[in-house]
């Protein structure tokens, strides 16, 4: 638990909390900031936390805290994000890790960093008969009711600037990121459930919408939510774990770059 004197005049307790969903992402993230992480617990909370300090772009010392969900998915992401907001009051709530790339064929490669300017939930809707919807899976139809949340305008401007050629050392892409409750390894389903609704969607994951929603609905002082996920597969039948470690590495390094070189606290 943070002491009262660790909160600033605006009520924030740390520069950022970085959430991950799986061990591969967590392991990569802990290699950042020279691996100088200290384990700690909050009384009454079974969650494991690690904290470190870093120098921001003005050479001021800042505190960052990391934590990992106890399972994958939107529900776990929402629960953890809400808890860390209330406990630590971060200026930035960041989800870091891996995702599937579904952008323009030939322009996305393993390790590309996706920083969405919109996150949307493609999994909400109504299951109906096959004649009641254009989206059909055998004798089952689906009527989508997607919800979306936009990135903070200042962060959006920053991300779009960093996407310009030569702006940074990372291969960065922005655009909508679709979030759902299932792991996708079927391109036909992706076409019907995602690309048909929002063709400009660049990637898929299972946590981003919940992180944005938790920040958006939080009481003041409200954090700015940011999702940084790198491409590890393409949500098709060739999906495997081969590039997960590499994608986790590029996403965590980009988060480190943002915290130390770009963001204001």
C-alpha positions as a printed NumPy array, in Angstrom:
array([[  0.   ,   0.   ,   0.   ],
       [  1.308,   3.478,  -0.816],
       [  1.826,   5.834,   2.098],
       [ -0.213,   9.034,   2.17 ],
       [  2.851,  11.172,   1.405],
       [  3.489,   9.166,  -1.791],
       [  0.45 ,  10.69 ,  -3.518],
       [  1.021,  13.992,  -5.323],
       [ -1.058,  17.152,  -5.102],
       [ -3.371,  15.877,  -7.851],
       [ -4.037,  12.642,  -5.984],
       [ -1.909,  10.342,  -8.165],
       [  0.196,   7.713,  -6.439],
       [  2.512,   6.602,  -9.265],
       [  3.429,   7.4  , -12.836],
       [  2.018,   4.176, -14.268],
       [  0.655,   0.749, -13.566],
       [  1.459,  -1.773, -16.289],
       [ -0.8  ,  -4.822, -16.508],
       [ -0.029,  -8.073, -18.299],
       [ -2.162, -11.132, -18.991],
       [  0.322, -14.025, -19.232],
       [  3.74 , -14.982, -17.88 ],
       [  5.546, -14.449, -21.215],
       [  4.515, -10.787, -21.16 ],
       [  5.385, -10.378, -17.487],
       [  8.827, -11.944, -17.865],
       [  9.691,  -9.622, -20.746],
       [  8.411,  -6.542, -18.95 ],
       [ 10.522,  -7.306, -15.856],
       [ 13.648,  -7.129, -18.028],
       [ 13.009,  -3.423, -18.606],
       [ 14.349,  -0.642, -16.377],
       [ 17.479,  -2.809, -15.835],
       [ 15.322,  -5.456, -14.174],
       [ 15.37 ,  -3.445, -10.961],
       [ 11.966,  -4.581,  -9.686],
       [ 10.992,  -5.033,  -6.055],
       [  8.229,  -7.442,  -5.061],
       [  5.556,  -6.253,  -2.644],
       [  2.017,  -6.978,  -1.51 ],
       [ -0.888,  -4.825,  -0.389],
       [ -2.449,  -5.866,   2.946],
       [ -5.596,  -7.894,   2.354],
       [ -4.815,  -8.357,  -1.365],
       [ -3.554, -11.674,  -2.774],
       [ -2.281,  -9.994,  -5.952],
       [  1.488,  -9.969,  -6.537],
       [  2.979,  -6.57 ,  -7.414],
       [  6.419,  -5.358,  -8.442],
       [  7.65 ,  -1.779,  -8.43 ],
       [ 10.591,   0.081,  -9.891],
       [ 11.727,   3.636, -10.494],
       [ 12.851,   5.281, -13.708],
       [ 14.004,   8.694, -14.903],
       [ 11.504,  10.468, -17.151],
       [ 12.38 ,  12.79 , -20.038],
       [ 13.   ,  15.616, -17.553],
       [ 15.31 ,  13.346, -15.507],
       [ 12.834,  13.206, -12.641],
       [ 12.418,   9.987, -10.711],
       [  9.079,   8.256, -11.269],
       [  7.477,   5.119,  -9.85 ],
       [  6.02 ,   2.309, -11.97 ],
       [  4.127,  -0.761, -10.752],
       [  3.459,  -4.007, -12.616],
       [  0.982,  -6.828, -12.079],
       [ -0.3  ,  -9.866, -13.968],
       [ -3.844, -11.15 , -14.297],
       [ -4.497, -14.556, -12.713],
       [ -6.153, -15.645, -15.974],
       [ -6.58 , -14.38 , -19.523],
       [ -9.633, -12.483, -20.703],
       [-11.812,  -9.431, -20.347],
       [-13.314, -10.22 , -16.94 ],
       [ -9.917, -10.7  , -15.284],
       [ -8.581,  -7.573, -17.   ],
       [-11.502,  -5.49 , -15.765],
       [-11.166,  -6.736, -12.184],
       [ -7.42 ,  -6.105, -12.009],
       [ -7.562,  -2.73 , -13.773],
       [-10.281,  -1.451, -11.46 ],
       [ -8.394,  -2.627,  -8.372],
       [ -5.072,  -1.022,  -9.29 ],
       [ -6.754,   2.26 , -10.185],
       [ -8.367,   2.466,  -6.754],
       [ -5.249,   1.251,  -4.923],
       [ -2.443,   3.149,  -6.645],
       [ -4.118,   5.976,  -8.596],
       [ -1.709,   5.863, -11.565],
       [ -1.474,   8.671, -14.089],
       [ -1.313,   6.046, -16.831],
       [ -2.89 ,   2.601, -16.91 ],
       [ -1.036,   0.545, -19.502],
       [ -1.756,  -2.911, -20.88 ],
       [  1.391,  -4.405, -22.365],
       [  1.842,  -7.66 , -24.238],
       [  0.947,  -9.639, -27.338],
       [ -1.889,  -9.644, -29.862],
       [ -2.924, -11.044, -33.221],
       [ -2.394,  -8.853, -36.262],
       [ -5.278,  -8.689, -38.731],
       [ -4.304,  -5.551, -40.638],
       [ -3.351,  -5.206, -44.281],
       [ -1.709,  -8.388, -45.547],
       [  2.004,  -7.967, -46.196],
       [  2.344,  -4.804, -44.106],
       [  2.359,  -6.411, -40.671],
       [  5.202,  -8.569, -39.409],
       [  5.963, -10.338, -36.161],
       [  7.007,  -7.891, -33.461],
       [  5.24 ,  -4.867, -34.949],
       [  3.906,  -2.715, -32.126],
       [  0.17 ,  -1.951, -32.143],
       [ -0.989,   1.083, -30.154],
       [ -4.728,   1.425, -30.799],
       [ -6.465,   4.784, -31.021],
       [ -9.797,   2.977, -30.572],
       [-10.593,  -0.267, -28.775],
       [-13.861,  -2.05 , -29.405],
       [-15.667,  -5.097, -28.074],
       [-16.687,  -7.322, -30.984],
       [-18.039, -10.155, -28.83 ],
       [-21.222,  -8.491, -27.571],
       [-24.459,  -9.175, -29.406],
       [-27.343, -11.579, -29.73 ],
       [-27.364, -15.187, -30.929],
       [-30.289, -15.67 , -33.33 ],
       [-31.511, -17.973, -36.058],
       [-29.596, -18.212, -39.353],
       [-32.208, -16.179, -41.241],
       [-32.137, -13.269, -38.798],
       [-28.618, -12.057, -39.478],
       [-26.085, -11.763, -42.295],
       [-23.464, -13.187, -39.923],
       [-24.047, -16.946, -39.936],
       [-22.235, -19.98 , -38.608],
       [-24.153, -23.   , -39.87 ],
       [-27.623, -22.847, -38.342],
       [-26.629, -20.048, -35.924],
       [-26.876, -16.331, -36.643],
       [-25.279, -13.473, -34.733],
       [-26.47 ,  -9.868, -34.389],
       [-23.461,  -7.771, -33.246],
       [-23.779,  -4.882, -30.799],
       [-20.219,  -3.572, -30.614],
       [-19.045,  -0.912, -28.165],
       [-15.946,   1.26 , -28.586],
       [-13.79 ,   3.635, -26.527],
       [-11.33 ,   6.142, -28.001],
       [ -7.82 ,   6.917, -26.863],
       [ -7.245,  10.153, -24.941],
       [ -6.796,  12.972, -27.532],
       [ -3.303,  13.975, -26.324],
       [ -2.12 ,  10.369, -26.381],
       [ -3.708,   9.931, -29.777],
       [ -1.667,  12.854, -31.151],
       [  1.502,  11.407, -29.635],
       [  0.879,   7.938, -31.067],
       [  0.097,   9.269, -34.532],
       [  3.298,  11.335, -34.446],
       [  5.363,   8.293, -33.452],
       [  3.843,   6.308, -36.333],
       [  5.462,   8.669, -38.831],
       [  8.503,   7.192, -40.621],
       [ 11.687,   7.826, -38.651],
       [  9.881,   9.201, -35.597],
       [ 11.166,   6.38 , -33.392],
       [ 13.098,   3.121, -33.707],
       [  9.984,   0.952, -33.43 ],
       [  7.771,  -0.276, -36.271],
       [  4.549,   1.187, -34.947],
       [  0.964,   0.959, -36.176],
       [ -2.217,   2.509, -34.847],
       [ -5.883,   2.008, -35.611],
       [ -8.79 ,   0.12 , -34.043],
       [ -8.059,  -2.919, -31.883],
       [-10.832,  -5.496, -31.481],
       [-11.284,  -7.188, -28.13 ],
       [-13.258, -10.353, -27.451],
       [-13.726, -13.244, -25.075],
       [-12.124, -15.985, -27.186],
       [ -8.743, -16.808, -28.666],
       [ -9.084, -16.525, -32.45 ],
       [ -7.46 , -19.054, -34.777],
       [-10.019, -19.022, -37.602],
       [ -9.768, -16.421, -40.337],
       [-13.33 , -17.01 , -41.526],
       [-14.677, -16.084, -38.109],
       [-12.412, -13.015, -38.012],
       [-13.787, -11.932, -41.382],
       [-17.415, -12.291, -40.266],
       [-17.145, -11.006, -36.695],
       [-14.458,  -8.309, -37.012],
       [-13.47 ,  -7.21 , -40.515],
       [-17.102,  -7.081, -41.671],
       [-17.923,  -4.605, -38.893],
       [-14.757,  -2.483, -38.906],
       [-12.431,  -3.239, -41.841],
       [ -9.646,  -0.941, -40.571],
       [ -9.118,  -3.024, -37.43 ],
       [ -5.388,  -3.735, -37.017],
       [ -5.41 ,  -6.417, -34.324],
       [ -7.188,  -8.665, -31.855],
       [ -6.732,  -9.271, -28.147],
       [ -8.726, -10.326, -25.074],
       [ -8.09 ,  -7.509, -22.561],
       [ -7.832,  -4.043, -24.119],
       [-11.476,  -2.996, -23.991],
       [-11.721,  -3.82 , -20.283],
       [ -8.642,  -1.713, -19.482],
       [-10.037,   1.263, -21.385],
       [-13.449,   0.806, -19.788],
       [-12.032,   0.643, -16.247],
       [-10.097,   3.879, -16.781],
       [-13.032,   5.563, -18.515],
       [-15.435,   4.757, -15.653],
       [-13.008,   5.441, -12.791],
       [-13.53 ,   8.172, -10.235],
       [-11.13 ,  11.103, -10.124],
       [ -8.209,  11.279, -10.402],
       [ -8.787,   9.207, -13.508],
       [ -5.83 ,   7.553, -15.304],
       [ -5.212,   7.716, -19.026],
       [ -5.448,   4.23 , -20.521],
       [ -2.979,   2.996, -23.117],
       [ -2.656,  -0.401, -24.782],
       [  0.659,  -1.518, -26.286],
       [  0.524,  -4.956, -27.91 ],
       [  2.88 ,  -6.482, -30.441],
       [  1.993,  -8.963, -33.16 ],
       [  2.734, -12.614, -32.353],
       [  0.395, -14.286, -34.875],
       [ -2.355, -13.564, -37.399],
       [ -5.446, -15.2  , -35.832],
       [ -5.547, -17.966, -38.453],
       [ -5.017, -21.72 , -38.585],
       [ -1.223, -21.224, -38.439],
       [ -1.498, -19.625, -34.99 ],
       [  1.229, -20.83 , -32.58 ],
       [  3.443, -19.595, -29.744],
       [  6.676, -19.272, -31.741],
       [  6.858, -15.465, -31.771],
       [  5.233, -14.658, -28.436],
       [  8.502, -13.945, -26.606],
       [  9.715, -11.648, -29.391],
       [  6.417,  -9.768, -29.508],
       [  6.412,  -9.405, -25.723],
       [  9.938,  -7.989, -25.941],
       [  9.085,  -5.282, -28.498],
       [  5.922,  -4.227, -26.657],
       [  7.665,  -3.929, -23.295],
       [ 10.558,  -1.992, -24.806],
       [  8.152,   0.433, -26.431],
       [  6.423,   0.972, -23.081],
       [  9.81 ,   1.733, -21.544],
       [ 10.504,   4.195, -24.362],
       [  7.19 ,   5.975, -23.805],
       [  7.727,   6.292, -20.054],
       [ 11.319,   7.487, -20.257],
       [ 11.254,   9.592, -23.428],
       [  7.768,  10.744, -24.347],
       [  5.096,  10.871, -21.636],
       [  4.467,  13.752, -19.254],
       [  3.775,  13.116, -15.578]])
